[in-house]
Amino acid sequence: MHHREIDLVALEDEVSELNDRLQALEADRDFLDHALNSVRNGNEGLEFIKEIAHQLQEIRKIGITKRCQSCSLSLHGWSSHDIY
């Protein structure tokens, strides 16, 4: 395979991964919107919603860290598939 073909495959993999992450984030947002609408009728569940939001932030940090590692690998001509 030519270098350009490898770069294209790596780019397609990254776009696919980003699309998956975007869909997951949209689902998280929809869930939180629904939960917040439920909470607006009272304070019940507010702490639960805060905990969910905190855990989602932690999950995003993990995803960002993995993505940064992947970007770093691609700068060196490697892909995450070479490591994982």
N, CA, C and O atoms as a DFTB+ gen file, in Angstrom:
336 C
 N C O
     1  1       0.843      -1.186       0.000
     2  2       0.000       0.000       0.000
     3  2       0.881       1.239       0.000
     4  3       1.947       1.268       0.615
     5  1       0.422       2.235      -0.686
     6  2       1.138       3.495      -0.716
     7  2       0.904       4.252       0.579
     8  3      -0.058       3.998       1.304
     9  1       1.807       5.192       0.857
    10  2       1.710       6.005       2.075
    11  2       0.388       6.766       2.115
    12  3      -0.221       6.881       3.178
    13  1      -0.063       7.285       0.981
    14  2      -1.329       8.034       0.932
    15  2      -2.517       7.129       1.248
    16  3      -3.457       7.554       1.919
    17  1      -2.480       5.892       0.773
    18  2      -3.566       4.950       1.049
    19  2      -3.626       4.628       2.535
    20  3      -4.709       4.523       3.111
    21  1      -2.454       4.471       3.155
    22  2      -2.405       4.202       4.592
    23  2      -2.959       5.392       5.358
    24  3      -3.737       5.224       6.296
    25  1      -2.552       6.615       4.952
    26  2      -3.069       7.823       5.594
    27  2      -4.578       7.911       5.444
    28  3      -5.267       8.307       6.384
    29  1      -5.104       7.551       4.284
    30  2      -6.542       7.605       4.045
    31  2      -7.271       6.602       4.932
    32  3      -8.326       6.911       5.485
    33  1      -6.716       5.413       5.067
    34  2      -7.323       4.400       5.936
    35  2      -7.313       4.889       7.383
    36  3      -8.311       4.754       8.090
    37  1      -6.198       5.451       7.822
    38  2      -6.109       5.967       9.193
    39  2      -7.107       7.097       9.404
    40  3      -7.744       7.176      10.454
    41  1      -7.245       7.969       8.414
    42  2      -8.198       9.072       8.506
    43  2      -9.630       8.551       8.566
    44  3     -10.439       9.046       9.350
    45  1      -9.943       7.558       7.747
    46  2     -11.285       6.961       7.772
    47  2     -11.573       6.341       9.136
    48  3     -12.685       6.459       9.651
    49  1     -10.575       5.681       9.720
    50  2     -10.744       5.096      11.055
    51  2     -11.013       6.181      12.096
    52  3     -11.890       6.029      12.946
    53  1     -10.259       7.269      12.023
    54  2     -10.439       8.368      12.972
    55  2     -11.816       9.006      12.821
    56  3     -12.473       9.302      13.818
    57  1     -12.258       9.220      11.580
    58  2     -13.576       9.816      11.336
    59  2     -14.667       8.899      11.862
    60  3     -15.633       9.363      12.468
    61  1     -14.521       7.612      11.636
    62  2     -15.502       6.650      12.134
    63  2     -15.559       6.673      13.658
    64  3     -16.640       6.655      14.247
    65  1     -14.394       6.711      14.287
    66  2     -14.344       6.765      15.752
    67  2     -14.972       8.053      16.271
    68  3     -15.721       8.028      17.247
    69  1     -14.674       9.173      15.631
    70  2     -15.266      10.448      16.041
    71  2     -16.774      10.444      15.854
    72  3     -17.503      10.985      16.685
    73  1     -17.248       9.842      14.777
    74  2     -18.688       9.749      14.544
    75  2     -19.355       8.925      15.644
    76  3     -20.421       9.292      16.138
    77  1     -18.732       7.818      16.024
    78  2     -19.264       6.995      17.115
    79  2     -19.315       7.787      18.418
    80  3     -20.299       7.724      19.155
    81  1     -18.252       8.528      18.691
    82  2     -18.208       9.330      19.916
    83  2     -19.263      10.425      19.887
    84  3     -19.897      10.700      20.905
    85  1     -19.459      11.057      18.724
    86  2     -20.477      12.095      18.593
    87  2     -21.861      11.525      18.865
    88  3     -22.660      12.140      19.572
    89  1     -22.143      10.365      18.313
    90  2     -23.444       9.733      18.553
    91  2     -23.633       9.415      20.033
    92  3     -24.727       9.586      20.570
    93  1     -22.578       8.956      20.690
    94  2     -22.664       8.661      22.124
    95  2     -22.908       9.935      22.923
    96  3     -23.706       9.942      23.860
    97  1     -22.220      11.015      22.551
    98  2     -22.416      12.287      23.248
    99  2     -23.821      12.831      23.032
   100  3     -24.425      13.375      23.957
   101  1     -24.343      12.690      21.821
   102  2     -25.709      13.137      21.555
   103  2     -26.711      12.336      22.376
   104  3     -27.684      12.894      22.883
   105  1     -26.483      11.040      22.508
   106  2     -27.367      10.204      23.330
   107  2     -27.274      10.626      24.796
   108  3     -28.285      10.683      25.495
   109  1     -26.054      10.920      25.257
   110  2     -25.878      11.399      26.632
   111  2     -26.624      12.708      26.847
   112  3     -27.290      12.894      27.865
   113  1     -26.507      13.611      25.883
   114  2     -27.179      14.906      25.989
   115  2     -28.690      14.729      26.030
   116  3     -29.371      15.362      26.836
   117  1     -29.209      13.876      25.170
   118  2     -30.653      13.625      25.163
   119  2     -31.111      13.051      26.500
   120  3     -32.151      13.447      27.029
   121  1     -30.334      12.121      27.043
   122  2     -30.672      11.541      28.341
   123  2     -30.672      12.613      29.424
   124  3     -31.596      12.688      30.234
   125  1     -29.624      13.446      29.435
   126  2     -29.542      14.499      30.445
   127  2     -30.668      15.517      30.287
   128  3     -31.220      15.982      31.284
   129  1     -31.013      15.868      29.054
   130  2     -32.141      16.778      28.831
   131  2     -33.417      16.198      29.424
   132  3     -34.169      16.894      30.105
   133  1     -33.653      14.925      29.161
   134  2     -34.844      14.262      29.694
   135  2     -34.807      14.241      31.224
   136  3     -35.808      14.527      31.880
   137  1     -33.649      13.901      31.782
   138  2     -33.523      13.835      33.234
   139  2     -33.708      15.214      33.866
   140  3     -34.370      15.340      34.896
   141  1     -33.131      16.240      33.258
   142  2     -33.280      17.592      33.793
   143  2     -34.724      18.060      33.724
   144  3     -35.197      18.736      34.638
   145  1     -35.419      17.718      32.671
   146  2     -36.836      18.070      32.591
   147  2     -37.614      17.414      33.723
   148  3     -38.539      18.014      34.270
   149  1     -37.250      16.198      34.073
   150  2     -37.899      15.512      35.191
   151  2     -37.579      16.200      36.512
   152  3     -38.442      16.321      37.382
   153  1     -36.336      16.649      36.658
   154  2     -35.903      17.281      37.901
   155  2     -36.531      18.665      38.066
   156  3     -36.755      19.105      39.194
   157  1     -36.812      19.342      36.989
   158  2     -37.382      20.691      37.077
   159  2     -38.705      20.711      37.834
   160  3     -39.109      21.750      38.357
   161  1     -39.366      19.585      37.893
   162  2     -40.625      19.501      38.624
   163  2     -40.393      19.366      40.128
   164  3     -41.356      19.292      40.891
   165  1     -39.174      19.333      40.552
   166  2     -38.832      19.215      41.969
   167  2     -37.355      18.949      42.110
   168  3     -36.654      18.757      41.116
   169  1     -36.874      18.937      43.344
   170  2     -35.447      18.713      43.582
   171  2     -35.087      17.236      43.653
   172  3     -33.916      16.890      43.810
   173  1     -36.089      16.361      43.539
   174  2     -35.800      14.928      43.594
   175  2     -34.865      14.535      42.455
   176  3     -35.071      14.910      41.300
   177  1     -33.868      13.798      42.796
   178  2     -32.960      13.278      41.780
   179  2     -31.869      14.230      41.336
   180  3     -31.059      13.877      40.479
   181  1     -31.827      15.441      41.903
   182  2     -30.824      16.412      41.460
   183  2     -29.404      15.906      41.704
   184  3     -28.542      16.029      40.833
   185  1     -29.161      15.344      42.872
   186  2     -27.828      14.809      43.160
   187  2     -27.489      13.655      42.221
   188  3     -26.343      13.511      41.794
   189  1     -28.476      12.847      41.907
   190  2     -28.271      11.745      40.967
   191  2     -27.856      12.281      39.603
   192  3     -26.938      11.751      38.976
   193  1     -28.524      13.320      39.149
   194  2     -28.200      13.925      37.853
   195  2     -26.797      14.522      37.879
   196  3     -26.053      14.399      36.906
   197  1     -26.432      15.167      38.982
   198  2     -25.087      15.740      39.098
   199  2     -24.030      14.637      39.024
   200  3     -22.992      14.805      38.383
   201  1     -24.299      13.520      39.678
   202  2     -23.357      12.396      39.650
   203  2     -23.220      11.835      38.234
   204  3     -22.116      11.511      37.796
   205  1     -24.329      11.721      37.529
   206  2     -24.281      11.244      36.144
   207  2     -23.449      12.195      35.293
   208  3     -22.606      11.757      34.510
   209  1     -23.685      13.499      35.447
   210  2     -22.935      14.495      34.673
   211  2     -21.442      14.395      34.980
   212  3     -20.613      14.477      34.073
   213  1     -21.102      14.220      36.249
   214  2     -19.698      14.093      36.637
   215  2     -19.064      12.854      35.997
   216  3     -17.948      12.917      35.482
   217  1     -19.777      11.742      36.032
   218  2     -19.244      10.515      35.440
   219  2     -19.086      10.647      33.928
   220  3     -18.132      10.120      33.356
   221  1     -20.011      11.344      33.282
   222  2     -19.882      11.569      31.840
   223  2     -18.650      12.411      31.529
   224  3     -17.961      12.165      30.539
   225  1     -18.371      13.408      32.376
   226  2     -17.168      14.217      32.182
   227  2     -15.918      13.351      32.297
   228  3     -14.981      13.503      31.514
   229  1     -15.902      12.446      33.268
   230  2     -14.757      11.554      33.436
   231  2     -14.590      10.643      32.220
   232  3     -13.472      10.408      31.761
   233  1     -15.696      10.140      31.710
   234  2     -15.645       9.282      30.520
   235  2     -15.095      10.065      29.334
   236  3     -14.294       9.539      28.562
   237  1     -15.517      11.311      29.186
   238  2     -15.013      12.147      28.089
   239  2     -13.518      12.373      28.223
   240  3     -12.792      12.336      27.229
   241  1     -13.045      12.609      29.458
   242  2     -11.610      12.803      29.670
   243  2     -10.833      11.577      29.211
   244  3      -9.785      11.698      28.576
   245  1     -11.349      10.404      29.532
   246  2     -10.699       9.162      29.110
   247  2     -10.676       9.090      27.587
   248  3      -9.658       8.732      26.995
   249  1     -11.798       9.431      26.955
   250  2     -11.873       9.416      25.496
   251  2     -10.923      10.405      24.866
   252  3     -10.291      10.105      23.853
   253  1     -10.814      11.594      25.459
   254  2      -9.908      12.614      24.929
   255  2      -8.468      12.144      25.070
   256  3      -7.663      12.332      24.157
   257  1      -8.138      11.538      26.201
   258  2      -6.784      11.025      26.410
   259  2      -6.447       9.963      25.371
   260  3      -5.361       9.981      24.791
   261  1      -7.383       9.030      25.133
   262  2      -7.145       7.984      24.135
   263  2      -7.002       8.592      22.748
   264  3      -6.169       8.153      21.956
   265  1      -7.829       9.618      22.451
   266  2      -7.764      10.252      21.140
   267  2      -6.423      10.949      20.966
   268  3      -5.822      10.873      19.895
   269  1      -5.945      11.630      22.010
   270  2      -4.655      12.309      21.929
   271  2      -3.529      11.302      21.715
   272  3      -2.594      11.559      20.956
   273  1      -3.621      10.158      22.385
   274  2      -2.625       9.109      22.179
   275  2      -2.671       8.622      20.741
   276  3      -1.631       8.386      20.127
   277  1      -3.868       8.474      20.205
   278  2      -4.036       8.014      18.831
   279  2      -3.445       9.029      17.861
   280  3      -2.778       8.657      16.896
   281  1      -3.692      10.319      18.120
   282  2      -3.152      11.368      17.251
   283  2      -1.635      11.367      17.308
   284  3      -0.970      11.530      16.285
   285  1      -1.092      11.187      18.491
   286  2       0.349      11.137      18.653
   287  2       0.937       9.963      17.883
   288  3       1.982      10.089      17.245
   289  1       0.265       8.830      17.948
   290  2       0.739       7.655      17.218
   291  2       0.715       7.892      15.718
   292  3       1.638       7.496      15.007
   293  1      -0.352       8.547      15.232
   294  2      -0.467       8.751      13.792
   295  2       0.603       9.712      13.287
   296  3       1.001       9.637      12.124
   297  1       1.075      10.617      14.149
   298  2       2.159      11.507      13.748
   299  2       3.446      10.724      13.506
   300  3       4.308      11.141      12.733
   301  1       3.558       9.588      14.179
   302  2       4.742       8.746      14.017
   303  2       4.521       7.632      13.010
   304  3       5.369       6.753      12.861
   305  1       3.385       7.659      12.314
   306  2       3.111       6.658      11.299
   307  2       2.509       5.379      11.837
   308  3       2.433       4.381      11.120
   309  1       2.075       5.390      13.099
   310  2       1.454       4.226      13.703
   311  2      -0.032       4.471      13.818
   312  3      -0.495       5.605      13.692
   313  1      -0.770       3.422      14.055
   314  2      -2.192       3.566      14.353
   315  2      -2.458       2.910      15.692
   316  3      -1.630       2.157      16.206
   317  1      -3.621       3.202      16.251
   318  2      -3.972       2.593      17.529
   319  2      -4.085       1.080      17.387
   320  3      -3.946       0.353      18.370
   321  1      -4.338       0.599      16.164
   322  2      -4.429      -0.841      15.933
   323  2      -3.070      -1.515      16.118
   324  3      -3.000      -2.701      16.438
   325  1      -1.982      -0.748      15.913
   326  2      -0.650      -1.304      16.111
   327  2      -0.364      -1.535      17.592
   328  3       0.448      -2.391      17.944
   329  1      -1.029      -0.774      18.458
   330  2      -0.764      -0.824      19.890
   331  2      -1.786      -1.688      20.611
   332  3      -1.424      -2.514      21.448
   333  1      -3.081      -1.498      20.286
   334  2      -4.156      -2.146      21.056
   335  2      -4.514      -3.467      20.486
   336  3      -5.398      -4.146      21.008
